[in-house]
Short mmCIF file of C-alpha atoms in Angstrom, two decimals:
data_model
loop_
_atom_site.label_atom_id
_atom_site.label_comp_id
_atom_site.label_asym_id
_atom_site.label_seq_id
_atom_site.Cartn_x
_atom_site.Cartn_y
_atom_site.Cartn_z
CA UNK A 916 0.00 0.00 0.00
CA UNK A 917 2.87 2.39 0.77
CA UNK A 918 4.30 1.94 -2.73
CA UNK A 919 0.89 2.52 -4.33
CA UNK A 920 0.42 5.66 -2.25
CA UNK A 921 3.87 6.91 -3.19
CA UNK A 922 3.23 6.49 -6.91
CA UNK A 923 -0.18 8.16 -6.67
CA UNK A 924 1.37 11.05 -4.74
CA UNK A 925 4.06 11.55 -7.36
CA UNK A 926 1.42 11.81 -10.11
CA UNK A 927 -1.29 13.70 -8.26
CA UNK A 928 0.45 16.45 -6.26
CA UNK A 929 -0.51 19.98 -7.35
CA UNK A 930 1.86 22.79 -8.21
CA UNK A 931 2.80 24.76 -5.08
CA UNK A 932 3.65 28.41 -5.12
CA UNK A 933 7.00 28.64 -3.42
CA UNK A 934 9.51 31.24 -2.40
CA UNK A 935 11.99 29.70 -4.86
CA UNK A 936 9.38 29.35 -7.59
CA UNK A 937 9.66 25.55 -7.81
CA UNK A 938 8.07 23.89 -10.82
CA UNK A 939 5.33 21.28 -10.67
CA UNK A 940 6.43 17.69 -10.81
CA UNK A 941 6.34 15.72 -14.01
CA UNK A 942 6.42 11.94 -14.36
CA UNK A 943 9.20 10.55 -12.15
CA UNK A 944 12.49 9.92 -13.90
CA UNK A 945 13.00 6.74 -11.87
CA UNK A 946 10.97 4.69 -9.43
CA UNK A 947 11.03 6.39 -6.04
CA UNK A 948 11.56 4.72 -2.69
CA UNK A 949 14.34 2.62 -4.15
CA UNK A 950 16.67 2.00 -1.21
CA UNK A 951 16.14 -1.80 -1.12
CA UNK A 952 19.15 -3.40 -2.73
CA UNK A 953 19.44 -4.22 -6.41
CA UNK A 954 21.94 -6.42 -8.16
CA UNK A 955 25.38 -4.84 -8.37
CA UNK A 956 25.81 -2.76 -11.48
CA UNK A 957 22.05 -2.37 -12.08
CA UNK A 958 21.64 0.98 -10.32
CA UNK A 959 22.11 4.14 -12.45
CA UNK A 960 25.18 6.27 -11.87
CA UNK A 961 26.54 9.39 -13.49
CA UNK A 962 28.82 8.51 -16.39
CA UNK A 963 32.45 8.87 -15.45
CA UNK A 964 31.67 9.27 -11.75
CA UNK A 965 33.62 7.50 -9.04
CA UNK A 966 30.49 5.54 -8.16
CA UNK A 967 30.15 4.31 -11.75
CA UNK A 968 33.78 3.16 -11.88
CA UNK A 969 33.96 1.60 -8.41
CA UNK A 970 34.16 -2.20 -8.19
CA UNK A 971 31.02 -4.10 -7.25
CA UNK A 972 30.65 -4.45 -3.45
CA UNK A 973 31.29 -7.82 -1.86
CA UNK A 974 27.63 -8.29 -0.84
CA UNK A 975 26.52 -7.79 -4.44
CA UNK A 976 24.20 -4.91 -3.60
CA UNK A 977 24.04 -1.29 -4.70
CA UNK A 978 21.59 1.13 -3.06
CA UNK A 979 20.33 3.78 -5.46
CA UNK A 980 18.57 6.76 -3.89
CA UNK A 981 16.23 9.14 -5.73
CA UNK A 982 16.96 12.83 -5.09
CA UNK A 983 14.49 15.66 -5.71
CA UNK A 984 15.45 19.34 -6.03
CA UNK A 985 13.25 22.15 -7.32
CA UNK A 986 16.31 24.28 -8.15
CA UNK A 987 17.61 24.26 -11.72
CA UNK A 988 20.37 21.87 -12.76
CA UNK A 989 22.74 24.82 -13.27
CA UNK A 990 22.02 26.40 -9.88
CA UNK A 991 24.45 26.55 -6.97
CA UNK A 992 21.93 24.54 -4.96
CA UNK A 993 22.01 21.62 -7.36
CA UNK A 994 25.78 21.87 -7.81
CA UNK A 995 26.09 21.56 -4.05
CA UNK A 996 23.71 18.59 -3.76
CA UNK A 997 25.36 16.64 -6.57
CA UNK A 998 28.91 17.38 -5.41
CA UNK A 999 28.17 16.35 -1.83
CA UNK A 1000 26.24 13.18 -2.63
CA UNK A 1001 28.76 12.08 -5.25
CA UNK A 1002 31.47 12.43 -2.59
CA UNK A 1003 29.44 10.13 -0.35
CA UNK A 1004 28.96 7.72 -3.26
CA UNK A 1005 32.69 7.62 -3.90
CA UNK A 1006 33.42 7.09 -0.20
CA UNK A 1007 30.98 4.15 -0.19
CA UNK A 1008 32.94 2.41 -2.91
CA UNK A 1009 29.92 2.54 -5.19
CA UNK A 1010 27.52 0.90 -2.74
CA UNK A 1011 25.48 4.14 -2.62
CA UNK A 1012 24.48 5.84 -5.85
CA UNK A 1013 22.12 8.73 -6.49
CA UNK A 1014 19.71 9.65 -9.27
CA UNK A 1015 19.36 13.45 -9.40
CA UNK A 1016 16.11 15.13 -10.46
CA UNK A 1017 16.67 18.89 -10.62
CA UNK A 1018 14.42 21.72 -11.75
CA UNK A 1019 11.29 20.25 -10.20
CA UNK A 1020 11.37 17.38 -12.71
CA UNK A 1021 10.27 14.93 -9.99
CA UNK A 1022 8.59 17.18 -7.41
CA UNK A 1023 8.18 20.93 -7.09
CA UNK A 1024 9.45 22.77 -4.05
CA UNK A 1025 6.10 22.74 -2.30
CA UNK A 1026 5.71 18.99 -2.80
CA UNK A 1027 9.15 17.57 -2.07
CA UNK A 1028 9.16 17.41 1.72
CA UNK A 1029 5.88 15.50 1.82
CA UNK A 1030 7.15 13.27 -0.99
CA UNK A 1031 10.16 12.31 1.14
CA UNK A 1032 7.99 11.84 4.22
CA UNK A 1033 5.74 9.40 2.31
CA UNK A 1034 8.53 7.59 0.47
CA UNK A 1035 7.73 8.93 -3.00
CA UNK A 1036 11.29 10.29 -3.06
CA UNK A 1037 14.29 9.25 -1.00
CA UNK A 1038 16.04 12.61 -0.49
CA UNK A 1039 15.20 16.26 -1.13
CA UNK A 1040 16.85 19.62 -0.76
CA UNK A 1041 14.36 22.22 0.46
CA UNK A 1042 13.89 25.40 2.49
CA UNK A 1043 11.72 26.65 5.35
CA UNK A 1044 10.57 29.59 3.23
CA UNK A 1045 8.77 27.00 1.11
CA UNK A 1046 7.52 24.82 3.98
CA UNK A 1047 6.24 27.65 6.19
CA UNK A 1048 4.86 26.31 9.47
CA UNK A 1049 6.28 22.80 9.06
CA UNK A 1050 9.60 23.60 10.80
CA UNK A 1051 8.67 26.78 12.70
CA UNK A 1052 11.61 26.88 15.14
CA UNK A 1053 14.02 26.53 12.23
CA UNK A 1054 12.43 29.64 10.71
CA UNK A 1055 14.44 31.68 13.20
CA UNK A 1056 17.09 32.05 10.51
CA UNK A 1057 14.52 33.73 8.22
CA UNK A 1058 13.83 36.58 10.67
CA UNK A 1059 15.35 39.94 9.70
CA UNK A 1060 17.78 41.54 12.17
CA UNK A 1061 18.59 38.29 13.99
CA UNK A 1062 22.33 38.91 13.64
CA UNK A 1063 23.10 36.31 10.95
CA UNK A 1064 25.35 37.98 8.38
CA UNK A 1065 26.00 35.19 5.86
CA UNK A 1066 25.21 31.61 4.92
CA UNK A 1067 28.37 30.23 6.52
CA UNK A 1068 27.33 31.73 9.84
CA UNK A 1069 23.70 30.69 9.46
CA UNK A 1070 24.66 27.10 8.71
CA UNK A 1071 26.66 26.90 11.92
CA UNK A 1072 23.75 28.43 13.83
CA UNK A 1073 21.41 25.79 12.38
CA UNK A 1074 23.80 22.97 13.35
CA UNK A 1075 23.82 24.21 16.94
CA UNK A 1076 20.07 24.80 17.05
CA UNK A 1077 19.24 21.25 16.05
CA UNK A 1078 21.89 19.88 18.44
CA UNK A 1079 20.95 21.99 21.48
CA UNK A 1080 17.25 22.79 21.20
CA UNK A 1081 15.25 19.57 21.65
CA UNK A 1082 12.11 21.11 20.18
CA UNK A 1083 14.04 22.03 17.03
CA UNK A 1084 15.32 18.47 16.58
CA UNK A 1085 11.77 17.21 17.18
CA UNK A 1086 10.57 19.14 14.11
CA UNK A 1087 12.42 16.62 11.96
CA UNK A 1088 11.28 13.44 13.74
CA UNK A 1089 9.61 12.07 10.60
CA UNK A 1090 12.84 12.31 8.59
CA UNK A 1091 16.49 11.43 8.72
CA UNK A 1092 18.37 14.74 8.55
CA UNK A 1093 21.48 14.55 6.36
CA UNK A 1094 22.33 18.16 7.16
CA UNK A 1095 20.87 21.60 7.97
CA UNK A 1096 22.09 24.87 6.49
CA UNK A 1097 21.27 28.45 5.52
CA UNK A 1098 21.23 29.83 2.00
CA UNK A 1099 22.59 33.16 0.79
CA UNK A 1100 21.47 36.46 2.28
CA UNK A 1101 18.82 38.62 0.63
CA UNK A 1102 19.75 42.19 -0.36
CA UNK A 1103 17.22 44.83 -1.44
CA UNK A 1104 17.06 45.12 -5.24
CA UNK A 1105 15.20 48.00 -6.88
CA UNK A 1106 14.33 49.40 -10.28
CA UNK A 1107 14.14 53.12 -11.01
CA UNK A 1108 15.23 54.33 -7.58
CA UNK A 1109 18.04 54.03 -5.08
CA UNK A 1110 17.49 54.10 -1.32
CA UNK A 1111 19.54 57.08 -0.16
CA UNK A 1112 17.35 58.23 2.75
CA UNK A 1113 14.67 56.52 4.88
CA UNK A 1114 12.01 58.46 2.99
CA UNK A 1115 12.90 56.59 -0.19
CA UNK A 1116 11.11 53.51 1.16
CA UNK A 1117 7.79 55.29 1.51
CA UNK A 1118 5.01 54.05 -0.73
CA UNK A 1119 7.23 51.72 -2.77
CA UNK A 1120 5.86 48.29 -3.60
CA UNK A 1121 8.46 45.71 -2.57
CA UNK A 1122 8.20 41.97 -3.15
CA UNK A 1123 8.87 40.07 0.08
CA UNK A 1124 9.05 36.33 0.77
CA UNK A 1125 6.75 35.29 3.59
CA UNK A 1126 4.95 36.95 6.48
CA UNK A 1127 7.90 38.01 8.61
CA UNK A 1128 9.75 39.68 5.73
CA UNK A 1129 6.51 41.39 4.67
CA UNK A 1130 6.09 42.80 8.19
CA UNK A 1131 9.63 44.11 8.12
CA UNK A 1132 9.19 45.80 4.73
CA UNK A 1133 5.99 47.41 6.00
CA UNK A 1134 7.80 48.76 9.06
CA UNK A 1135 10.25 50.49 6.72
CA UNK A 1136 7.33 52.38 5.16
CA UNK A 1137 7.09 50.37 1.93
CA UNK A 1138 4.15 48.27 0.71
CA UNK A 1139 4.99 44.54 0.75
CA UNK A 1140 3.83 42.36 -2.11
CA UNK A 1141 3.84 38.58 -1.80
CA UNK A 1142 4.62 36.49 -4.88
CA UNK A 1143 6.72 33.51 -5.92
CA UNK A 1144 10.17 34.20 -7.30
CA UNK A 1145 9.10 32.92 -10.71
CA UNK A 1146 6.72 35.92 -10.96
CA UNK A 1147 9.19 38.61 -9.94
CA UNK A 1148 10.94 39.15 -13.28
CA UNK A 1149 7.74 40.12 -15.08
CA UNK A 1150 6.44 42.11 -12.09
CA UNK A 1151 9.58 44.24 -11.90
CA UNK A 1152 9.95 44.67 -15.65
CA UNK A 1153 6.33 45.89 -15.90
CA UNK A 1154 6.50 48.15 -12.84
CA UNK A 1155 4.07 46.07 -10.77
CA UNK A 1156 6.67 46.16 -7.98
CA UNK A 1157 9.54 48.59 -7.60
CA UNK A 1158 11.84 46.25 -5.73
CA UNK A 1159 12.30 42.88 -4.10
CA UNK A 1160 13.94 41.03 -1.26
CA UNK A 1161 15.43 37.96 -2.91
CA UNK A 1162 18.63 36.16 -2.06
CA UNK A 1163 21.71 36.27 -4.28
CA UNK A 1164 21.09 32.71 -5.39
CA UNK A 1165 17.54 33.38 -6.61
CA UNK A 1166 18.63 36.58 -8.32
CA UNK A 1167 21.03 34.43 -10.32
CA UNK A 1168 18.67 31.48 -10.91
CA UNK A 1169 15.90 33.65 -12.32
CA UNK A 1170 18.12 36.21 -14.11
CA UNK A 1171 16.64 38.95 -11.94
CA UNK A 1172 19.78 41.06 -12.35
CA UNK A 1173 18.38 41.86 -15.81
CA UNK A 1174 15.48 43.86 -14.32
CA UNK A 1175 17.34 45.59 -11.46
CA UNK A 1176 18.98 49.02 -11.48
CA UNK A 1177 20.29 49.09 -7.91
CA UNK A 1178 21.10 46.53 -5.24
CA UNK A 1179 21.59 47.55 -1.62
CA UNK A 1180 24.18 45.17 -0.17
CA UNK A 1181 22.51 44.76 3.20
CA UNK A 1182 21.62 41.29 4.59
CA UNK A 1183 17.88 41.62 5.21
CA UNK A 1184 17.54 37.91 5.98
CA UNK A 1185 18.67 34.44 5.07
CA UNK A 1186 16.66 31.21 4.92
CA UNK A 1187 17.17 27.92 6.75
CA UNK A 1188 17.38 24.88 4.47
CA UNK A 1189 18.07 21.17 4.70
CA UNK A 1190 18.77 17.85 3.02
CA UNK A 1191 16.14 15.40 4.27
CA UNK A 1192 16.02 11.63 3.77
CA UNK A 1193 13.12 9.23 4.13
CA UNK A 1194 13.48 7.66 7.56
CA UNK A 1195 12.50 4.13 6.50
CA UNK A 1196 14.92 4.24 3.59
CA UNK A 1197 17.74 5.31 5.90
CA UNK A 1198 16.88 2.56 8.38
CA UNK A 1199 16.93 -0.02 5.58
CA UNK A 1200 20.59 0.69 4.79
CA UNK A 1201 23.43 -1.36 6.32
CA UNK A 1202 24.84 0.19 9.51
CA UNK A 1203 28.16 1.13 7.90
CA UNK A 1204 26.40 3.11 5.15
CA UNK A 1205 24.26 4.88 7.75
CA UNK A 1206 27.43 5.81 9.63
CA UNK A 1207 29.01 7.06 6.40
CA UNK A 1208 26.09 9.38 5.64
CA UNK A 1209 26.06 10.68 9.22
CA UNK A 1210 29.80 11.35 9.18
CA UNK A 1211 29.20 14.01 6.51
CA UNK A 1212 26.60 15.99 8.50
CA UNK A 1213 28.67 18.93 9.81
CA UNK A 1214 30.93 18.87 6.76
CA UNK A 1215 27.88 19.08 4.49
CA UNK A 1216 26.40 21.97 6.48
CA UNK A 1217 29.61 24.00 6.37
CA UNK A 1218 30.06 23.18 2.70
CA UNK A 1219 26.54 24.43 1.95
CA UNK A 1220 27.18 27.72 3.73
CA UNK A 1221 30.37 28.21 1.74
CA UNK A 1222 28.69 27.38 -1.57
CA UNK A 1223 25.80 29.76 -0.92
CA UNK A 1224 28.08 32.63 0.04
CA UNK A 1225 29.92 32.38 -3.27
CA UNK A 1226 26.68 33.62 -4.88
CA UNK A 1227 27.35 37.06 -3.44
CA UNK A 1228 30.36 37.35 -5.76
CA UNK A 1229 29.32 35.37 -8.85
CA UNK A 1230 25.94 37.14 -9.04
CA UNK A 1231 27.53 40.54 -8.44
CA UNK A 1232 29.77 39.93 -11.46
CA UNK A 1233 26.70 39.33 -13.62
CA UNK A 1234 25.08 42.46 -12.21
CA UNK A 1235 28.12 44.54 -13.05
CA UNK A 1236 28.02 43.23 -16.63
CA UNK A 1237 24.36 44.35 -16.82
CA UNK A 1238 25.02 47.84 -15.44
CA UNK A 1239 23.51 47.24 -12.01
CA UNK A 1240 24.91 49.43 -9.24
CA UNK A 1241 25.67 47.60 -5.98
CA UNK A 1242 25.96 49.97 -3.03
CA UNK A 1243 26.25 50.03 0.74
CA UNK A 1244 23.45 51.81 2.62
CA UNK A 1245 24.33 55.12 4.23
CA UNK A 1246 24.77 55.24 8.00
CA UNK A 1247 21.39 56.97 8.22
CA UNK A 1248 19.61 54.26 6.21
CA UNK A 1249 21.41 51.47 8.03
CA UNK A 1250 20.44 52.90 11.41
CA UNK A 1251 16.85 53.23 10.24
CA UNK A 1252 16.68 49.66 8.94
CA UNK A 1253 18.27 48.14 12.04
CA UNK A 1254 16.68 50.33 14.70
CA UNK A 1255 15.97 48.99 18.18
CA UNK A 1256 12.27 49.35 17.45
CA UNK A 1257 12.53 47.17 14.35
CA UNK A 1258 14.65 44.58 16.16
CA UNK A 1259 12.15 44.32 18.97
CA UNK A 1260 9.27 43.98 16.50
CA UNK A 1261 10.99 41.10 14.70
CA UNK A 1262 11.78 39.42 18.01
CA UNK A 1263 8.17 39.69 19.16
CA UNK A 1264 6.90 38.35 15.85
CA UNK A 1265 8.98 35.18 16.24
CA UNK A 1266 8.09 34.72 19.91
CA UNK A 1267 4.37 35.08 19.24
CA UNK A 1268 4.63 32.81 16.20
CA UNK A 1269 6.10 30.03 18.34
CA UNK A 1270 3.77 30.72 21.28
CA UNK A 1271 0.79 30.15 18.99
CA UNK A 1272 2.23 26.73 18.17
CA UNK A 1273 2.56 25.77 21.82
CA UNK A 1274 6.25 26.51 22.36
CA UNK A 1275 7.97 28.80 24.85
CA UNK A 1276 8.83 31.36 22.22
CA UNK A 1277 10.83 33.67 24.47
CA UNK A 1278 13.06 30.87 25.77
CA UNK A 1279 13.74 29.57 22.25
CA UNK A 1280 14.48 33.09 20.98
CA UNK A 1281 16.98 33.65 23.79
CA UNK A 1282 18.71 30.34 23.06
CA UNK A 1283 18.90 31.08 19.35
CA UNK A 1284 20.40 34.51 20.04
CA UNK A 1285 22.93 32.92 22.40
CA UNK A 1286 24.00 30.65 19.54
CA UNK A 1287 24.21 33.58 17.12
CA UNK A 1288 26.46 35.40 19.59
CA UNK A 1289 29.03 32.58 19.41
CA UNK A 1290 29.77 33.40 15.78
CA UNK A 1291 29.26 37.18 15.74
CA UNK A 1292 32.95 38.10 15.82
CA UNK A 1293 34.00 35.42 13.33
CA UNK A 1294 31.48 36.61 10.75
CA UNK A 1295 31.38 40.34 11.48
CA UNK A 1296 32.74 41.05 7.97
CA UNK A 1297 32.00 37.84 6.05
CA UNK A 1298 32.66 39.14 2.55
CA UNK A 1299 35.93 40.95 3.15
CA UNK A 1300 37.60 38.42 0.86
CA UNK A 1301 36.16 37.00 -2.33
CA UNK A 1302 35.30 33.30 -2.24
CA UNK A 1303 34.55 30.90 -5.08
CA UNK A 1304 33.11 27.39 -5.17
CA UNK A 1305 36.47 26.02 -6.27
CA UNK A 1306 37.94 27.30 -3.02
CA UNK A 1307 36.07 24.77 -0.87
CA UNK A 1308 38.72 22.27 0.21
CA UNK A 1309 38.35 20.73 3.63
CA UNK A 1310 40.39 17.58 3.07
CA UNK A 1311 39.17 14.16 4.07
CA UNK A 1312 36.12 13.56 6.25
CA UNK A 1313 38.35 11.84 8.80
CA UNK A 1314 40.47 14.99 9.17
CA UNK A 1315 37.42 17.27 9.13
CA UNK A 1316 35.68 15.39 11.94
CA UNK A 1317 38.69 15.39 14.28
#
């Protein structure tokens, strides 16, 4: 019955409007829920990959896992997922292989988490901006003015949150968590005007992702407009909105630098994300393969943060080529955007949001801020030096985990 349900779910799920603009799912590229072993050599593997060239395992079994990602195949998100999982495949000696389904070809962003929960997919990359209310404590990282300055910092914060806040770990009880992370920060991008004084916000229609970002934009004096990222290009090009809060990664994925004139390099917020695995599929793997996957957890989280932060530089290069001006806010604008009043309002929003769900919102907020404080000095100026994806080199997992 579970397999029948999984197949029906894969065919029947509706298109979800998501913060990343994920596409609706099409017919699955491979049968989902495929962790039970197949004969060696029968599982698909990327041509030329280490997994494809590895000798057949002694037990004669290869475990092929189906991976869903709503991000495009050329995106940093998919590059990260494939690079990480292919490393795990290589380390397994070919006993673990992965079939990648990018661009929403298997499930759209709004469908993927439930698909993994049910067994219709084995693994997905996804974000809390898409699954609003499903992982509410993890949405701390989405709150403006929480002190997170970059994805590398946010990924460390998420690691500590899930390790030290029992209620946060409990959010993921239906899944096996491969890793948790944060994606790139979201600057303010505008067309036709530059924010030079606080008054420049007044009356402007600004696209914002989710309730908390919309509240923040409204506090600045602008009019928030909620829409999926896939709609933003047309909305900005036609003057429906005058600006947007969208992270560097989405600006790149959807070519939004083509419709921007100015980008204020100020980290309005980031978004917590994760790689989730079907719990039954994980439990069906041999113990040594489970241990292998788990050994990559912190490595994978730090790697994700590094990959996402490279978007700040690669996307800025594309902006420069398109005549977009990237600027720092003036001291006056920065003070206005990060005022004590605004910080308190964002704090109260999060506390009340969790209280409504039966948590002690104030206690969780305080713990999250304690964790943020651990990394404040280390990431006070996170983009002082340019970083590129090719710069990620952390050596072997054994050395990393020491």
